[in-house]
Amino acid sequence: MKTIKGPALFLAQFADDVAPFNNLKDICTWAASIGYKAVQIPTWDARLIDLQKAAEDMDYVKEIQATVKAAGVEISDFSTHLQGQLVAVHPAYNELFDAFAPTELAGDLKGKQEWAVQQLMWAAKASKNFGMNTHATFSGALMWHTVYPWPQRPAGLVDTGFEELAKRWLPILDEFDKYGVDVCYELHPGEDLHDGVTFELFLEKVNHHKRANILYDPSHFVLQCLDYVEFIDIYKDRIRMFHVKDAEFNPTGRQGVYGGYSSWVERAGRFRSLGDGQVDFNAIFSKLSQYGFDGWAVLEWECALKHPENGAIEGAKFISEKIIRVTEKTFDDFASTGADEGLNKKILGIN
């Protein structure tokens, strides 16, 4: 067993044009001041990092590392959630994802995809340059508009969809493999990889690529009514990253999983600050510790009600208290009779 590292903070929901959230040095100093030991950096945010320079300029790498260290934290991982989304986009969502790419690519589906792939290639090298071996992203989606089987899906549609998704991701996975970095897909609504079944379908199409792994986030499974604790038992060998995020699901006589097009505040399923939702984090931290997960416990803060700064402050304390310092001995060692093969045989009656 190994002790989980943490707490760490995903900066995506906190980066802003207002100080101290508008540059890497100050946001890291703030994170350290409220109890975080590491930060996870969203690589699409130019206020925090230049991904191309992180991949190509070692002087820049050293500069960023020095900045973060001086602020009192380290970098846990990089994220390309927005770029990964654009690796696979159905044309119906083209304009909706324009904000994820440079403005000059607005409406250009192929251009956004090519840009996203280049971003992922840089992320592989940048992760290596910073000494990381895990990376967070989304899979994108070609089939999300067919997630409910009405109208009936044509025979072979899902197989063809996952073949195409694998075709797009295999060169990226190979690039990450070249640098010894795992690609950790956050299984998330709106992605073709959104639960265990879809991850397995993808894994088969990429020939069980060793770099195709999972960013475990239980909040998305609460909203799917999926057993998020058993999920760890099943996929423990592929879980390489962990987002600590809470959620609640309170169905009514009017709405359930689909939410009735309601706002986040009014949805039956909604994300909450740590401790305010329904996720059993005692069970999760126990399972991950039992299976030797030694990555970072990273707060991804999202809540329909609470202010983000309060959520971050409470989250650092919450994660610190949930991390289990694993034992190096058995609790009943005080009663040990030692190792004696002769005694063992005598107890078994086989002398």
Coordinates of C-alpha atoms in Angstrom, one line a residue:
M1 CA 0.0 0.0 0.0
K2 CA 1.0 3.6 -0.6
T3 CA -0.1 6.9 0.9
I4 CA -2.0 9.2 -1.5
K5 CA -0.3 12.6 -2.1
G6 CA -2.2 15.8 -1.4
P7 CA -4.0 18.0 -1.2
A8 CA -3.6 19.5 -4.7
L9 CA -5.8 22.0 -6.5
F10 CA -6.9 22.1 -10.1
L11 CA -6.6 25.8 -11.1
A12 CA -9.1 25.8 -14.0
Q13 CA -12.0 27.0 -11.9
F14 CA -10.0 29.7 -10.1
A15 CA -8.0 31.4 -12.9
D16 CA -9.4 34.9 -13.4
D17 CA -8.4 38.4 -14.6
V18 CA -8.6 39.6 -11.0
A19 CA -5.6 39.3 -8.7
P20 CA -4.3 36.9 -7.2
F21 CA -5.8 34.6 -9.8
N22 CA -4.5 36.2 -13.0
N23 CA -0.9 34.8 -13.0
L24 CA 0.9 31.7 -12.0
K25 CA 3.0 33.1 -9.2
D26 CA 0.2 34.7 -7.3
I27 CA -2.4 32.0 -7.7
C28 CA 0.2 29.4 -6.5
T29 CA 1.1 31.6 -3.5
W30 CA -2.7 31.8 -2.7
A31 CA -3.1 28.0 -3.1
A32 CA -0.1 27.4 -0.7
S33 CA -1.5 29.9 1.8
I34 CA -4.7 27.9 2.2
G35 CA -3.0 24.5 2.6
Y36 CA -2.4 23.0 -0.9
K37 CA 0.9 21.2 -1.7
A38 CA 0.5 21.1 -5.4
V39 CA -1.4 22.6 -8.3
Q40 CA -2.8 21.0 -11.5
I41 CA -2.4 23.4 -14.4
P42 CA -4.9 23.9 -17.2
T43 CA -2.7 24.3 -20.2
W44 CA -5.2 26.2 -22.3
D45 CA -4.9 29.2 -20.0
A46 CA -2.2 31.6 -21.2
R47 CA -2.3 33.5 -18.0
L48 CA -0.7 30.4 -16.3
I49 CA 1.5 28.7 -18.9
D50 CA 2.6 28.7 -22.5
L51 CA 2.3 25.0 -23.6
Q52 CA 4.4 25.2 -26.7
K53 CA 7.3 26.8 -24.7
A54 CA 6.9 24.2 -22.0
A55 CA 7.5 21.6 -24.7
E56 CA 10.3 23.3 -26.5
D57 CA 12.2 25.6 -24.2
M58 CA 14.0 24.1 -21.1
D59 CA 14.9 27.6 -19.8
Y60 CA 11.2 28.4 -19.7
V61 CA 10.6 25.1 -17.9
K62 CA 13.1 25.9 -15.3
E63 CA 11.6 29.4 -14.9
I64 CA 8.1 28.0 -14.3
Q65 CA 9.5 25.4 -11.9
A66 CA 11.3 28.0 -9.9
T67 CA 8.2 30.2 -9.8
V68 CA 6.0 27.5 -8.5
K69 CA 8.6 26.3 -6.0
A70 CA 9.1 29.8 -4.6
A71 CA 5.3 30.1 -4.2
G72 CA 5.4 27.0 -1.9
V73 CA 3.8 24.3 -4.1
E74 CA 4.7 21.9 -6.9
I75 CA 3.0 21.0 -10.1
S76 CA 1.0 17.7 -9.9
D77 CA 0.1 17.4 -13.5
F78 CA -0.9 19.3 -16.7
S79 CA -4.5 19.2 -18.1
T80 CA -5.7 19.4 -21.7
H81 CA -9.4 18.9 -21.1
L82 CA -10.5 21.6 -23.6
Q83 CA -8.0 20.5 -26.2
G84 CA -8.8 16.8 -25.8
Q85 CA -12.5 17.6 -26.3
L86 CA -11.6 19.0 -29.8
V87 CA -9.9 15.8 -30.9
A88 CA -13.3 14.4 -31.7
V89 CA -16.3 16.7 -32.2
H90 CA -19.6 15.9 -34.0
P91 CA -20.5 18.7 -36.5
A92 CA -23.7 19.4 -34.5
Y93 CA -21.4 20.7 -31.7
N94 CA -19.0 22.7 -33.9
E95 CA -20.0 26.2 -33.0
L96 CA -20.6 25.3 -29.3
F97 CA -16.9 24.4 -29.0
D98 CA -15.5 27.4 -30.8
A99 CA -14.6 29.0 -27.4
F100 CA -12.2 26.1 -26.8
A101 CA -9.8 27.1 -29.6
P102 CA -8.2 30.2 -31.0
T103 CA -10.7 32.7 -32.4
E104 CA -9.3 32.4 -35.9
L105 CA -10.5 28.7 -36.0
A106 CA -14.2 29.6 -35.2
G107 CA -16.4 27.3 -37.3
D108 CA -13.5 25.3 -38.6
L109 CA -14.1 21.8 -37.4
K110 CA -11.0 20.3 -39.0
G111 CA -8.8 23.2 -38.1
K112 CA -9.9 22.9 -34.4
Q113 CA -9.1 19.2 -34.5
E114 CA -5.6 19.7 -36.0
W115 CA -4.9 22.4 -33.4
A116 CA -6.0 20.1 -30.6
V117 CA -3.8 17.3 -31.7
Q118 CA -0.8 19.6 -31.9
Q119 CA -1.6 20.8 -28.3
L120 CA -1.7 17.2 -27.1
M121 CA 1.6 16.4 -28.7
W122 CA 3.2 19.4 -27.0
A123 CA 1.6 18.3 -23.7
A124 CA 3.3 14.9 -23.9
K125 CA 6.7 16.6 -24.3
A126 CA 6.0 19.3 -21.7
S127 CA 4.9 16.7 -19.1
K128 CA 8.2 14.9 -19.7
N129 CA 10.1 18.1 -19.4
F130 CA 8.5 18.8 -16.0
G131 CA 9.2 15.3 -14.7
M132 CA 5.5 14.2 -14.7
N133 CA 4.2 10.8 -15.7
T134 CA 0.4 11.5 -15.8
H135 CA -1.7 13.8 -17.8
A136 CA -5.4 14.8 -17.6
T137 CA -7.7 15.2 -20.6
F138 CA -11.1 14.5 -22.3
S139 CA -11.7 12.0 -25.1
G140 CA -14.0 14.1 -27.2
A141 CA -17.2 12.7 -28.6
L142 CA -18.5 11.6 -32.0
M143 CA -21.5 9.6 -30.6
W144 CA -22.8 11.6 -27.7
H145 CA -25.9 12.6 -29.7
T146 CA -26.8 8.9 -29.8
V147 CA -26.2 8.2 -26.1
Y148 CA -30.0 7.4 -25.7
P149 CA -31.0 4.7 -28.2
W150 CA -33.9 6.6 -29.8
P151 CA -34.1 6.7 -32.7
Q152 CA -32.7 3.2 -32.8
R153 CA -29.0 3.1 -33.6
P154 CA -28.1 1.5 -36.9
A155 CA -26.2 -1.8 -36.5
G156 CA -22.5 -1.2 -36.2
L157 CA -22.7 2.5 -35.4
V158 CA -21.0 2.2 -32.0
D159 CA -18.3 0.0 -33.3
T160 CA -17.6 2.4 -36.2
G161 CA -17.6 5.3 -33.8
F162 CA -15.0 3.8 -31.4
E163 CA -12.9 2.8 -34.4
E164 CA -12.7 6.4 -35.5
L165 CA -12.1 7.6 -32.0
A166 CA -9.2 5.2 -31.5
K167 CA -7.8 6.2 -34.9
R168 CA -7.6 9.8 -33.8
W169 CA -6.1 9.0 -30.4
L170 CA -3.6 6.3 -31.2
P171 CA -0.9 8.6 -32.5
I172 CA -1.4 10.8 -29.4
L173 CA -1.1 7.8 -27.1
D174 CA 2.1 6.7 -28.9
E175 CA 3.5 10.2 -28.5
F176 CA 2.8 10.1 -24.8
D177 CA 4.3 6.6 -24.6
K178 CA 7.5 7.9 -26.2
Y179 CA 7.9 10.2 -23.2
G180 CA 6.7 7.8 -20.5
V181 CA 3.5 9.6 -19.7
D182 CA 0.0 8.2 -19.1
V183 CA -3.0 9.8 -20.7
C184 CA -5.8 9.9 -18.1
Y185 CA -9.2 10.3 -19.5
E186 CA -11.8 11.9 -17.2
L187 CA -14.9 9.8 -17.8
H188 CA -17.4 12.6 -18.2
P189 CA -20.9 13.3 -19.7
G190 CA -20.5 14.7 -23.2
E191 CA -17.5 12.5 -23.9
D192 CA -17.6 9.1 -25.7
L193 CA -15.7 7.8 -22.7
H194 CA -18.1 8.4 -19.8
D195 CA -18.3 5.2 -17.9
G196 CA -16.6 1.8 -17.5
V197 CA -18.3 0.2 -20.5
T198 CA -17.3 3.0 -22.9
F199 CA -13.7 3.0 -21.6
E200 CA -13.5 -0.7 -22.3
L201 CA -14.8 -0.3 -25.8
F202 CA -12.2 2.3 -26.4
L203 CA -9.5 0.3 -24.8
E204 CA -10.2 -2.7 -27.1
K205 CA -9.9 -0.4 -30.2
V206 CA -6.5 1.0 -29.1
N207 CA -5.2 -2.5 -28.5
H208 CA -5.2 -2.1 -24.7
H209 CA -2.6 0.7 -25.1
K210 CA -0.7 1.0 -21.8
R211 CA -0.9 4.8 -21.9
A212 CA -4.8 4.8 -22.1
N213 CA -5.8 5.3 -18.4
I214 CA -8.4 6.9 -16.2
L215 CA -8.8 10.1 -14.2
Y216 CA -11.2 8.9 -11.5
D217 CA -13.8 11.5 -10.6
P218 CA -16.7 10.0 -8.5
S219 CA -19.0 13.0 -9.0
H220 CA -19.8 12.1 -12.5
F221 CA -20.7 8.6 -11.5
V222 CA -23.1 9.8 -8.8
L223 CA -25.0 11.7 -11.5
Q224 CA -25.2 8.5 -13.5
C225 CA -26.3 6.3 -10.6
L226 CA -23.1 4.2 -11.1
D227 CA -21.4 2.3 -8.3
Y228 CA -18.3 4.5 -8.0
V229 CA -16.7 2.4 -5.2
E230 CA -17.0 -0.9 -7.1
F231 CA -15.6 1.0 -10.1
I232 CA -12.3 1.2 -8.2
D233 CA -12.3 -2.5 -7.7
I234 CA -12.8 -3.1 -11.4
Y235 CA -10.4 -0.5 -12.9
K236 CA -7.8 -0.1 -10.2
D237 CA -5.0 -1.0 -12.6
R238 CA -6.0 1.9 -14.9
I239 CA -6.8 4.6 -12.4
R240 CA -3.8 6.9 -12.5
M241 CA -5.3 10.2 -11.5
F242 CA -7.9 11.3 -9.0
H243 CA -10.2 14.4 -8.9
V244 CA -11.8 14.9 -5.5
K245 CA -15.2 16.3 -6.4
D246 CA -18.5 15.9 -4.6
A247 CA -22.0 15.7 -6.1
E248 CA -25.6 14.9 -5.1
F249 CA -28.5 13.3 -6.9
N250 CA -32.0 14.1 -5.5
P251 CA -34.6 12.9 -8.0
T252 CA -38.2 14.2 -7.7
G253 CA -41.5 13.5 -9.2
R254 CA -40.6 16.0 -11.9
Q255 CA -37.1 15.2 -12.9
G256 CA -34.3 12.6 -12.7
V257 CA -31.0 11.9 -14.4
Y258 CA -31.7 14.0 -17.5
G259 CA -32.5 17.1 -15.5
G260 CA -35.3 18.6 -17.5
Y261 CA -33.0 21.3 -19.1
S262 CA -32.8 22.9 -15.7
S263 CA -30.1 25.2 -14.5
W264 CA -27.4 23.7 -12.2
V265 CA -29.1 25.0 -9.2
E266 CA -32.4 23.4 -10.1
R267 CA -31.1 20.0 -11.4
A268 CA -31.7 16.8 -9.5
G269 CA -28.1 16.0 -10.1
R270 CA -25.6 18.7 -9.3
F271 CA -22.0 19.2 -8.2
R272 CA -21.3 20.4 -4.7
S273 CA -18.3 21.5 -2.6
L274 CA -16.5 18.8 -0.7
G275 CA -18.5 17.5 2.2
D276 CA -21.8 19.1 1.0
G277 CA -22.7 16.2 -1.4
Q278 CA -23.4 12.5 -1.2
V279 CA -20.0 11.0 -2.2
D280 CA -18.6 8.5 0.3
F281 CA -15.0 9.7 0.4
N282 CA -14.1 7.5 3.3
A283 CA -14.8 4.5 1.1
I284 CA -13.0 6.0 -1.9
F285 CA -9.8 6.9 0.0
S286 CA -9.8 3.5 1.7
K287 CA -10.1 1.7 -1.6
L288 CA -7.4 3.7 -3.4
S289 CA -5.0 3.3 -0.5
Q290 CA -5.7 -0.4 -0.3
Y291 CA -4.8 -0.8 -4.0
G292 CA -1.6 1.3 -3.7
F293 CA -2.7 4.5 -5.6
D294 CA 0.1 6.9 -5.1
G295 CA -1.0 9.9 -7.2
W296 CA -2.3 13.2 -6.1
A297 CA -5.7 13.8 -4.5
V298 CA -6.7 16.9 -6.6
L299 CA -9.6 19.1 -5.7
E300 CA -11.7 20.0 -8.8
W301 CA -14.0 22.5 -7.3
E302 CA -17.5 22.9 -8.8
C303 CA -20.6 23.8 -6.9
A304 CA -23.9 25.4 -7.8
L305 CA -24.2 27.2 -4.4
K306 CA -20.9 27.9 -2.6
H307 CA -18.4 30.6 -3.4
P308 CA -15.2 29.1 -5.0
E309 CA -12.8 30.5 -2.5
N310 CA -14.7 29.1 0.4
G311 CA -14.8 25.8 -1.4
A312 CA -11.1 25.8 -1.9
I313 CA -10.3 26.6 1.7
E314 CA -12.6 23.9 3.0
G315 CA -11.4 21.5 0.3
A316 CA -7.7 21.6 1.4
K317 CA -8.7 20.7 5.0
F318 CA -11.2 18.0 3.8
I319 CA -8.7 16.2 1.6
S320 CA -5.9 16.4 4.2
E321 CA -8.2 14.7 6.7
K322 CA -9.3 12.0 4.3
I323 CA -5.7 11.0 3.2
I324 CA -4.8 7.8 5.0
R325 CA -1.2 7.4 6.1
V326 CA -0.9 3.7 5.3
T327 CA 0.5 1.3 7.8
E328 CA 3.8 -0.5 7.5
K329 CA 2.8 -3.4 9.8
T330 CA -0.2 -5.4 10.7
F331 CA -2.3 -4.2 13.7
D332 CA -2.0 -7.5 15.5
D333 CA 1.7 -7.9 15.1
F334 CA 2.0 -7.7 18.9
A335 CA 0.5 -11.2 19.1
S336 CA 2.7 -12.7 16.4
T337 CA 4.2 -16.2 17.0
G338 CA 6.9 -15.5 14.4
A339 CA 7.8 -17.7 11.4
D340 CA 8.3 -21.4 12.3
E341 CA 7.6 -24.0 9.6
G342 CA 7.8 -26.8 12.1
L343 CA 5.1 -25.1 14.2
N344 CA 3.0 -24.5 11.2
K345 CA 3.0 -28.2 10.4
K346 CA 2.3 -29.1 14.0
I347 CA -0.7 -26.8 14.0
L348 CA -2.0 -28.4 10.8
G349 CA -1.4 -31.9 12.1
I350 CA 0.9 -32.9 9.3
N351 CA 4.1 -33.7 11.2

